Every structure is written in C-alpha cells, then in structure tokens.
Coordinates of C-alpha atoms in Angstrom, one line a residue:
X1 CA 91.9 100.6 80.6
X2 CA 90.9 104.2 80.2
X3 CA 93.6 106.7 79.1
X4 CA 92.5 108.8 82.1
X5 CA 93.5 106.4 84.7
X6 CA 96.3 107.2 87.1
X7 CA 98.2 104.1 85.8
X8 CA 98.0 105.4 82.3
X9 CA 99.4 108.6 83.6
X10 CA 102.3 106.8 85.0
X11 CA 102.8 104.8 81.8
X12 CA 102.9 108.0 79.6
X13 CA 104.9 109.8 82.0
X14 CA 107.5 107.1 82.4
X15 CA 107.7 106.9 78.6
X16 CA 108.5 110.6 77.9
X17 CA 110.9 110.4 80.9
X18 CA 112.7 107.5 79.2
X19 CA 112.7 109.5 75.9
X20 CA 113.9 112.7 77.6
X21 CA 116.7 110.7 79.4
X22 CA 118.0 109.4 76.0
X23 CA 117.8 112.9 74.5
X24 CA 119.6 114.2 77.6
X25 CA 122.4 111.7 77.0
X26 CA 122.7 112.7 73.4
X27 CA 122.6 116.5 73.9
X28 CA 125.0 116.3 77.1
X29 CA 127.4 114.2 75.1
X30 CA 127.5 116.7 72.4
X31 CA 127.8 119.7 74.7
X32 CA 130.6 118.2 76.9
X33 CA 132.6 116.9 74.0
X34 CA 132.2 120.1 72.0
X35 CA 133.3 122.5 74.7
X36 CA 135.6 120.7 77.1
X37 CA 135.8 121.0 80.9
X38 CA 136.8 124.7 81.1
X39 CA 134.3 126.1 78.6
X40 CA 131.7 123.9 80.1
X41 CA 132.5 125.5 83.5
X42 CA 131.9 128.9 81.9
X43 CA 128.6 127.8 80.6
X44 CA 127.6 126.5 84.0
X45 CA 128.3 129.8 85.6
X46 CA 126.8 132.1 82.9
X47 CA 123.6 129.9 82.6
X48 CA 123.0 129.8 86.3
X49 CA 121.4 133.3 86.6
X50 CA 119.3 132.5 83.5
X51 CA 118.1 129.2 84.9
X52 CA 117.6 130.6 88.4
X53 CA 115.2 133.2 86.9
X54 CA 113.4 130.3 85.0
X55 CA 113.0 128.5 88.3
X56 CA 111.7 131.6 90.1
X57 CA 108.9 132.1 87.6
X58 CA 105.7 132.1 89.8
X59 CA 104.0 128.8 89.2
X60 CA 100.4 128.3 90.3
X61 CA 100.3 124.9 89.1
X62 CA 99.3 123.2 92.4
X63 CA 96.2 125.4 92.9
X64 CA 95.3 125.1 89.2
X65 CA 95.5 121.2 89.6
X66 CA 93.2 121.6 92.6
X67 CA 90.7 123.8 90.7
X68 CA 90.8 121.6 87.6
X69 CA 90.3 118.3 89.6
X70 CA 87.2 119.8 91.3
X71 CA 85.8 120.7 87.8
X72 CA 86.3 117.2 86.5
X73 CA 84.8 115.6 89.6
X74 CA 81.8 118.0 89.4
X75 CA 81.6 117.7 85.5
X76 CA 81.8 121.5 85.2
X77 CA 84.2 124.1 83.8
X78 CA 83.7 126.9 86.3
X79 CA 87.3 126.9 87.6
X80 CA 89.0 126.4 84.0
X81 CA 89.7 130.2 84.0
X82 CA 92.4 129.5 86.7
X83 CA 94.7 128.3 83.9
X84 CA 94.8 131.9 82.5
X85 CA 94.9 133.5 85.9
X86 CA 98.0 131.4 86.7
X87 CA 99.6 132.4 83.3
X88 CA 98.9 136.0 84.0
X89 CA 100.8 135.9 87.3
X90 CA 103.6 133.8 85.7
X91 CA 104.0 136.3 82.7
X92 CA 104.1 139.3 85.2
X93 CA 106.8 137.6 87.2
X94 CA 108.7 136.9 84.1
X95 CA 108.9 140.5 83.2
X96 CA 110.2 141.3 86.7
X97 CA 112.7 138.6 86.7
X98 CA 113.9 139.5 83.1
X99 CA 114.6 143.0 84.4
X100 CA 116.6 141.7 87.4
X101 CA 118.6 139.4 85.1
X102 CA 119.4 142.3 82.8
X103 CA 120.8 144.3 85.7
X104 CA 122.4 141.6 88.0
X105 CA 123.6 139.2 85.3
X106 CA 126.6 141.4 84.2
X107 CA 127.7 141.9 87.8
X108 CA 127.7 138.1 88.4
X109 CA 129.8 137.6 85.2
X110 CA 132.3 140.2 86.5
X111 CA 132.5 138.6 89.9
X112 CA 133.6 135.3 88.3
X113 CA 136.2 137.0 86.0
X114 CA 134.0 136.5 82.9
X115 CA 134.0 140.3 82.0
X116 CA 134.2 139.7 78.3
X117 CA 130.8 137.7 78.3
X118 CA 128.9 140.2 80.5
X119 CA 127.0 141.5 77.5
X120 CA 125.0 138.2 76.9
X121 CA 122.5 139.2 79.6
X122 CA 121.2 142.0 77.6
X123 CA 119.8 139.8 74.8
X124 CA 119.3 136.9 77.1
X125 CA 116.7 138.9 79.2
X126 CA 114.8 139.6 76.1
X127 CA 114.9 136.0 74.8
X128 CA 113.9 134.9 78.3
X129 CA 110.4 136.4 77.7
X130 CA 109.9 134.7 74.3
X131 CA 108.8 131.5 76.2
X132 CA 105.5 133.1 77.0
X133 CA 104.5 132.9 73.4
X134 CA 103.8 129.2 74.1
X135 CA 100.7 130.0 76.1
X136 CA 99.5 128.6 79.4
X137 CA 99.4 125.0 78.6
X138 CA 102.2 123.0 80.6
X139 CA 102.7 119.5 82.1
X140 CA 100.7 120.6 85.3
X141 CA 97.6 121.6 83.2
X142 CA 97.8 118.4 81.1
X143 CA 98.1 116.1 84.2
X144 CA 95.2 117.8 85.9
X145 CA 93.1 117.5 82.8
X146 CA 94.1 113.9 82.7
X147 CA 95.4 114.4 79.1
X148 CA 98.2 111.8 79.8
X149 CA 98.9 111.1 76.1
X150 CA 99.3 114.8 75.3
X151 CA 101.5 115.2 78.4
X152 CA 103.8 112.5 77.1
X153 CA 104.1 114.3 73.7
X154 CA 104.6 117.7 75.4
X155 CA 107.4 116.4 77.7
X156 CA 109.2 114.7 74.7
X157 CA 109.0 117.9 72.6
X158 CA 110.2 120.0 75.6
X159 CA 113.1 117.6 76.1
X160 CA 114.3 118.2 72.4
X161 CA 115.3 121.9 73.1
X162 CA 118.7 121.3 74.5
X163 CA 119.5 118.8 71.7
X164 CA 118.6 121.3 68.9
X165 CA 120.5 124.0 70.7
X166 CA 123.8 122.1 70.6
X167 CA 123.1 120.8 67.1
X168 CA 122.7 124.4 66.0
X169 CA 125.9 125.3 67.8
X170 CA 127.8 122.4 66.1
X171 CA 126.4 123.5 62.6
X172 CA 127.4 127.1 63.0
X173 CA 130.7 126.4 64.8
X174 CA 129.2 128.6 67.5
X175 CA 130.8 130.0 70.6
X176 CA 129.8 129.7 74.4
X177 CA 127.6 132.8 73.9
X178 CA 126.0 131.5 70.7
X179 CA 125.1 128.3 72.6
X180 CA 123.5 130.1 75.5
X181 CA 121.4 132.2 73.2
X182 CA 120.2 129.1 71.3
X183 CA 119.5 127.2 74.6
X184 CA 117.1 129.9 75.7
X185 CA 115.6 130.4 72.2
X186 CA 115.0 126.7 71.7
X187 CA 112.2 126.7 74.4
X188 CA 110.0 128.1 71.6
X189 CA 110.1 124.7 70.1
X190 CA 107.0 124.0 72.3
X191 CA 105.0 126.8 70.8
X192 CA 103.2 125.0 67.8
X193 CA 102.1 122.0 69.9
X194 CA 101.1 124.2 72.9
X195 CA 99.0 126.4 70.8
X196 CA 97.4 123.5 69.1
X197 CA 96.6 122.0 72.5
X198 CA 95.2 125.4 73.5
X199 CA 92.8 125.3 70.6
X200 CA 92.0 121.6 70.8
X201 CA 91.1 121.8 74.5
X202 CA 89.0 125.0 73.9
X203 CA 90.8 126.9 76.6
X204 CA 90.8 130.2 74.7
X205 CA 87.1 130.7 75.8
X206 CA 88.1 130.9 79.4
X207 CA 90.3 133.8 78.9
X208 CA 87.4 136.3 79.4
X209 CA 86.5 134.7 82.7
X210 CA 89.6 135.7 84.6
X211 CA 88.6 137.1 88.1
X212 CA 90.6 139.2 90.5
X213 CA 89.6 137.0 93.4
X214 CA 90.8 133.9 91.6
X215 CA 94.2 135.6 91.0
X216 CA 94.4 136.4 94.8
X217 CA 93.4 132.8 95.8
X218 CA 96.2 131.3 93.6
X219 CA 98.7 134.0 94.9
X220 CA 97.9 133.2 98.5
X221 CA 97.7 129.4 98.3
X222 CA 100.7 128.8 96.0
X223 CA 102.9 131.6 97.3
X224 CA 104.5 129.4 99.9
X225 CA 104.7 126.5 97.6
X226 CA 106.3 128.7 94.8
X227 CA 108.8 129.8 97.5
X228 CA 109.4 126.2 98.5
X229 CA 109.9 125.1 94.9
X230 CA 112.3 127.9 94.1
X231 CA 114.5 126.9 97.1
X232 CA 114.1 123.2 96.3
X233 CA 115.3 123.6 92.7
X234 CA 117.6 126.5 93.2
X235 CA 120.5 124.4 94.7
X236 CA 121.2 122.8 91.2
X237 CA 122.1 126.3 90.0
X238 CA 123.6 127.6 93.2
X239 CA 126.1 124.7 93.0
X240 CA 128.0 126.2 90.0
X241 CA 128.0 129.6 91.5
X242 CA 129.3 128.3 94.9
X243 CA 131.9 126.0 93.2
X244 CA 133.1 128.9 91.2
X245 CA 134.3 130.4 94.5
X246 CA 136.3 127.3 95.5
X247 CA 137.4 125.6 92.2
X248 CA 138.8 126.3 88.7
X249 CA 136.6 126.2 85.7
X250 CA 137.7 122.7 84.7
X251 CA 136.6 121.4 88.1
X252 CA 133.3 123.3 87.6
X253 CA 132.9 121.6 84.4
X254 CA 133.3 118.1 86.0
X255 CA 130.9 119.1 88.8
X256 CA 128.3 120.0 86.1
X257 CA 128.6 116.7 84.3
X258 CA 128.2 114.8 87.5
X259 CA 125.4 116.9 88.8
X260 CA 123.5 116.6 85.6
X261 CA 123.5 112.8 85.6
X262 CA 122.7 112.7 89.3
X263 CA 119.7 115.1 89.0
X264 CA 118.4 113.0 86.0
X265 CA 118.3 110.0 88.3
X266 CA 116.5 112.1 90.9
X267 CA 114.0 113.5 88.4
X268 CA 112.8 110.0 87.8
X269 CA 111.8 109.5 91.5
X270 CA 110.4 113.0 91.4
X271 CA 108.1 112.0 88.5
X272 CA 106.5 109.3 90.5
X273 CA 106.5 111.5 93.6
X274 CA 104.4 114.1 91.6
X275 CA 101.5 111.6 91.4
X276 CA 101.2 111.0 95.1
X277 CA 98.9 114.0 96.0
X278 CA 96.2 113.3 93.4
X279 CA 96.2 109.6 94.4
X280 CA 95.9 110.5 98.0
X281 CA 92.9 112.7 97.2
X282 CA 91.3 109.9 95.3
X283 CA 91.7 107.5 98.2
X284 CA 90.3 110.1 100.5
X285 CA 87.0 110.0 98.7
X286 CA 86.9 106.3 98.9
X287 CA 87.6 105.9 102.7
X288 CA 85.7 107.1 105.7
X289 CA 88.8 107.2 107.8
X290 CA 90.7 109.8 105.7
X291 CA 93.7 110.2 108.0
X292 CA 94.3 106.4 108.2
X293 CA 93.8 106.0 104.5
X294 CA 96.3 108.9 103.8
X295 CA 99.0 107.4 106.0
X296 CA 98.5 103.7 104.9
X297 CA 98.6 104.7 101.3
X298 CA 101.6 107.0 101.7
X299 CA 103.6 104.2 103.4
X300 CA 103.0 101.9 100.5
X301 CA 104.0 104.7 98.1
X302 CA 107.1 105.5 99.9
X303 CA 108.0 101.7 99.9
X304 CA 107.6 101.5 96.2
X305 CA 109.7 104.7 95.7
X306 CA 112.4 103.2 97.9
X307 CA 112.8 100.1 95.7
X308 CA 113.1 102.5 92.7
X309 CA 115.7 104.7 94.4
X310 CA 117.7 101.7 95.5
X311 CA 118.2 100.5 92.0
X312 CA 118.8 103.8 90.6
X313 CA 121.4 104.8 93.3
X314 CA 123.3 101.5 93.2
X315 CA 123.1 101.6 89.4
X316 CA 124.5 105.3 89.3
X317 CA 127.3 104.2 91.6
X318 CA 128.3 101.2 89.6
X319 CA 128.1 102.7 86.2
X320 CA 129.3 106.3 87.2
X321 CA 132.7 106.0 85.3
X322 CA 131.0 104.4 82.3
X323 CA 128.4 107.2 82.1
X324 CA 131.1 109.8 82.5
X325 CA 133.2 108.3 79.8
X326 CA 130.3 108.0 77.4
X327 CA 129.1 111.6 78.0
X328 CA 132.3 113.6 78.5
X329 CA 135.2 111.4 77.4
X330 CA 138.5 111.0 79.1
X331 CA 138.9 114.7 80.0
X332 CA 136.2 114.4 82.6
X333 CA 137.5 111.6 84.7
X334 CA 137.0 113.6 87.9
X335 CA 133.3 113.6 87.4
X336 CA 133.1 109.9 88.0
X337 CA 134.3 110.2 91.6
X338 CA 131.8 113.1 92.1
X339 CA 128.9 111.1 90.7
X340 CA 129.6 108.2 93.0
X341 CA 129.0 110.3 96.0
X342 CA 126.0 111.9 94.4
X343 CA 124.4 108.5 94.4
X344 CA 123.6 109.2 98.1
X345 CA 121.2 112.0 97.0
X346 CA 119.4 109.5 94.8
X347 CA 119.3 107.1 97.7
X348 CA 117.5 109.4 100.2
X349 CA 115.3 111.2 97.6
X350 CA 112.1 109.1 98.4
X351 CA 111.9 110.9 101.8
X352 CA 110.5 113.8 99.9
X353 CA 107.2 112.1 99.2
X354 CA 106.4 112.4 102.9
X355 CA 105.8 116.1 102.4
X356 CA 102.5 115.1 100.6
X357 CA 100.8 114.4 103.9
X358 CA 101.5 118.0 105.0
X359 CA 99.7 119.2 101.9
X360 CA 96.5 117.6 103.1
X361 CA 96.9 118.2 106.9
X362 CA 98.6 121.6 107.5
X363 CA 99.0 125.0 105.7
X364 CA 101.3 125.3 102.8
X365 CA 103.4 127.7 104.8
X366 CA 104.8 124.7 106.6
X367 CA 106.2 123.3 103.3
X368 CA 107.9 126.7 102.8
X369 CA 109.6 126.8 106.2
X370 CA 110.8 123.2 105.8
X371 CA 112.2 123.8 102.3
X372 CA 113.8 127.0 103.6
X373 CA 115.5 125.0 106.4
X374 CA 116.8 122.5 103.8
X375 CA 118.1 125.2 101.4
X376 CA 119.9 126.8 104.3
X377 CA 121.5 123.5 105.3
X378 CA 122.6 122.8 101.6
X379 CA 124.4 126.3 101.4
X380 CA 126.2 125.8 104.7
X381 CA 127.1 122.1 104.0
X382 CA 128.2 122.9 100.4
X383 CA 130.6 125.6 101.6
X384 CA 131.9 123.3 104.3
X385 CA 132.3 120.3 102.2
X386 CA 133.8 122.1 99.3
X387 CA 136.3 123.7 101.7
X388 CA 137.4 120.5 103.4
X389 CA 136.4 117.6 101.0
X390 CA 136.9 119.3 97.6
X391 CA 134.5 118.6 94.8
X392 CA 133.7 115.1 96.3
X393 CA 131.8 116.8 99.1
X394 CA 129.0 117.7 96.7
X395 CA 127.0 114.5 97.1
X396 CA 127.6 114.4 100.8
X397 CA 126.4 118.0 101.3
X398 CA 123.1 117.6 99.2
X399 CA 122.2 114.2 100.6
X400 CA 122.9 115.2 104.3
X401 CA 120.7 118.4 103.9
X402 CA 117.9 116.3 102.3
X403 CA 118.2 113.7 105.0
X404 CA 117.8 116.5 107.6
X405 CA 114.7 117.7 105.7
X406 CA 113.2 114.3 105.5
X407 CA 113.7 113.6 109.1
X408 CA 112.0 116.7 110.0
X409 CA 109.0 115.7 108.0
X410 CA 109.0 112.3 109.4
X411 CA 108.8 113.7 113.0
X412 CA 105.8 115.9 111.9
X413 CA 103.9 112.9 110.4
X414 CA 104.6 110.8 113.5
X415 CA 102.9 113.4 115.6
X416 CA 99.9 113.5 113.2
X417 CA 99.6 109.7 113.0
X418 CA 101.2 108.2 116.0
X419 CA 99.8 104.8 115.2
X420 CA 102.1 104.5 112.3
X421 CA 105.3 105.7 114.0
X422 CA 107.0 102.3 114.3
X423 CA 106.4 101.6 110.5
X424 CA 107.6 105.1 109.7
X425 CA 110.7 104.7 111.6
X426 CA 111.5 101.3 110.0
X427 CA 111.2 102.6 106.5
X428 CA 113.3 105.6 107.4
X429 CA 116.0 103.1 108.8
X430 CA 115.9 101.3 105.3
X431 CA 116.4 104.5 103.6
X432 CA 119.3 105.4 105.9
X433 CA 120.7 102.1 105.5
X434 CA 120.9 102.4 101.8
X435 CA 122.7 105.7 102.2
X436 CA 125.2 104.2 104.5
X437 CA 125.8 101.2 102.2
X438 CA 126.5 103.5 99.4
X439 CA 129.0 105.7 101.5
X440 CA 130.8 102.5 102.5
X441 CA 131.1 101.5 98.9
X442 CA 132.3 104.9 97.9
X443 CA 135.0 104.9 100.5
X444 CA 136.0 101.2 99.6
X445 CA 136.3 102.2 96.0
X446 CA 139.3 104.2 96.8
X447 CA 141.1 101.2 98.1
X448 CA 139.6 98.3 96.1
X449 CA 137.4 99.3 93.1
X450 CA 136.9 95.7 92.1
X451 CA 135.5 94.8 95.6
X452 CA 133.3 97.8 95.6
X453 CA 131.9 96.9 92.1
X454 CA 131.1 93.3 93.2
X455 CA 129.4 94.5 96.4
X456 CA 127.4 96.9 94.5
X457 CA 126.3 94.5 91.7
X458 CA 125.2 92.1 94.5
X459 CA 123.2 95.0 95.9
X460 CA 121.4 95.5 92.5
X461 CA 120.7 91.8 92.2
X462 CA 119.3 91.7 95.8
X463 CA 117.0 94.7 95.2
X464 CA 115.8 93.1 91.9
X465 CA 114.8 89.8 93.8
X466 CA 113.0 92.0 96.4
X467 CA 111.1 94.0 93.8
X468 CA 110.2 91.0 91.9
X469 CA 108.7 89.5 95.1
X470 CA 106.8 92.9 95.7
X471 CA 105.8 93.4 92.1
X472 CA 102.1 92.4 92.7
X473 CA 101.9 94.9 95.7
X474 CA 103.4 97.8 93.6
X475 CA 101.0 97.2 90.7
X476 CA 98.2 97.2 93.1
X477 CA 99.4 100.4 94.6
X478 CA 99.1 102.2 91.2
X479 CA 95.8 100.6 90.3
X480 CA 94.0 100.9 93.7

C-alpha cells in the first residue's frame, strides 16, 4: 500500500496521536503534581489570553488544502504559492494579536486578582511571535501534500513542547511565570524539522510567486472558517476565565485537569473527523451521483465515529477517578466527578462530522453562523450551569451546546438529502441514547458507584462486540 493513501494517513495520524497522548499524560502529571490545584488555577487563567491569541491566528489551511489537492490531481505546482500566502496572512494576524495581548493581558490579570503577575504579558507577547521562525509548514500542509510520514513526525515533535517546558521548570525550580515563558518558547522546538521539510519539499522557490489575488481568495474563503474555528476552539480557554468568576483557584485547577483529559478524548475523534472532507471529495470524482455519494459515505463515516466515541466516552467515565489520581494525585479528587460529566461531550462529538456536507453544498458563511450559535449557547449554558450546578455543570453545558449545534446541522442536511432523513434521525437517536446512558450512569454514581461501574463496563463490552462485527465495514470505509 502506498504511503500516500488515505488509510496510510489514518495510520500515521493515529500513531502520532497515541504518542502525543502519552506525552500529554507525562507532561500533565508533572505540571499538576509540581504546582498543585491553586497554582494550576493561576496558570489556567494567565495562559488563557495567550492560548486564545494562538487560536485566533488566521489559518488559511482549508483553502491551502483545496489548492494543493488540485495541484496534485493535475500534476502541477501552480497553487503551491498559497502556502506562503497563507503564512503571510497568519504572520500579519500574529503581530496584531501580540499587540492586543500586550495591552489587554495585564487588565485580565488585574480583574482576576493576579496583579503581581500582570507583567508577564510584556515578554509573552514578544515570545508569542517567535513561533513564526518555524516557517509555513504545518500539519495542514503536510496532510494536503500527502506527506503522512512527515506529518506523524511533525505531530510528535510538536507534542514534546509542553513536556520540555515543565522539565525545564523542574530543573530550574521555576515559578508559574517561568513555566508560562517556557511553555510559549518551547514551540520553537519545531523549527529545525520544519525548516528541514521546507528545504526538502522545495517550498522556498514558491515564495516569489505570491500574488495579491491569491491572498484575497484565501481571506474571502477561509475568513468565515477561521471565525468558526476561533469560536469552536475558544471555549476551551473561555472555561477558565468564566470559572474564575464563580470558583476559587483550587476548583479552577480541578476543572483544568478534567477539561484537559476530556478534550484529549475529543481530539481523537476530531482527528478522524479531519479526514472526512478530502475523502468525500475523492468519492465525488468516482461517482456520477455526487449528492448521493456524499451523503451515503458521510453516514458510514458518522457510524464509524459513533463507535469510537462510544468506547472513548464510556472509557472516560469508567476510568475518570483513575486518570485523575494518576495525573494529579489525591489533591485533585474533585476533577474525577467533573470528568465523568465531560464524557457527555465525548459522546456527542461525532455530530460535528455532519458539517462536512455543508462545505461541499453551501457557502462557508453557514459554518460560521452555526458555530457562532454554538459558542453563544456555550457561554450562556456555562454561566447557568456554573451558577446552579457548580463545577459539575461543565460537561452538561458543553455537551448540550454541541447537541444543539449538531441538531441544527442535521436539519440542514435532511433538507438537502430528504431521501436519507430516516437514517439520519436513527443515527442521531443512537448518539443521543449514548449521552442519556452516560447521564444516567453519572447520576447513579452518586448513589451506587459500584453499580454504575458494572453497567459502564458492560457498555464497553457491548460496544466492542458491535465494533468487532462491523470491523470489515469500517475498514472498507477507510480503503474505499
């Protein structure tokens, strides 16, 4: 099998995700055990504006992937300059965001009572820009060029940054401020390999081909997608800022641990989700009935993601206390209960793959409007759940907002492909049923932890039997 096949992409991406997960566990364990709940709460609040700035960097990856896939199909390189055009836009947005960070960061620190650490944003805004020394090569570019082996290595190296940051902090007996500086600076660990790939792929020669119209195309097409991605990923950093209004620093530290583990499970599903669009485009070229091919394949893809999410969600629920104990120790016991409810978000995450059909059928502005609706729902629900349910409301709020988002996309797709409405509704009910099952288990855990554990393990065994029966179908899905 050629290394450029989509199945090879899955294998390499899965491998680097496994390695990055292991590295995440190691680095998280060191961070949470080194700082303790209160100091980890400080880090969560102080890092939030920096990570929000990182998320807000303008990313033209979707349009670049489209340009490069056309080049590969036509055996040309006329659109390879889009890599540099996208990088130019991203670097420009980085300068703007670094300026905003330097101005607004100290105000945020003051608001949360961390006045003694407000000075960190002066140097942090400068360190924030050092990442651009790594050049334009990223995971999107490598995936588009079908350099899956390089993508695997790139992802693994990128995952080592947080580990080296905390190791440096341990070695120097550093403070919270020192750790934050190292966390930002360690993104430069990618520079040697990234620049090597830049030379190996011969991408330097396309720098002179940058055109104004290409930059405008990327801006117009990916503008709504960038906005949608910003809102989609911003909630992970909005959570510490909102929780700072309702809870003490120790509780924020527990929320940070639970959210980190929960989002790690979500990222595994998102990884497979990211391969849906190129695969749909491949199928479109093979089938005369494009709309039918799109929806048929999407339904099978969704089914495969559902099985994955079921195992991950139930596994997260069952092993929540164990994961928290390993990573944070006995001082983070509250995080176990929070993580159990966060399993709901893992359960409904596959609904996100449905947005793929909108990429191919409607303007990207529809994606932006749907994500804005989801983000607004997250903010409102987080405030309400934090107010009335405490920290346990985190998972309920995020999962409910995502469920509303997925339902809206489901309705849109049903209108586009009425023939498949019954199948769509049935799969949605499966997804909803999993979330309800986990909710019942979470409530049951308060009264009888052993009964909840037995029921959840039975759920895992049942899903493994189902997946085993469907294994041939899933493999055919990836290879077809």
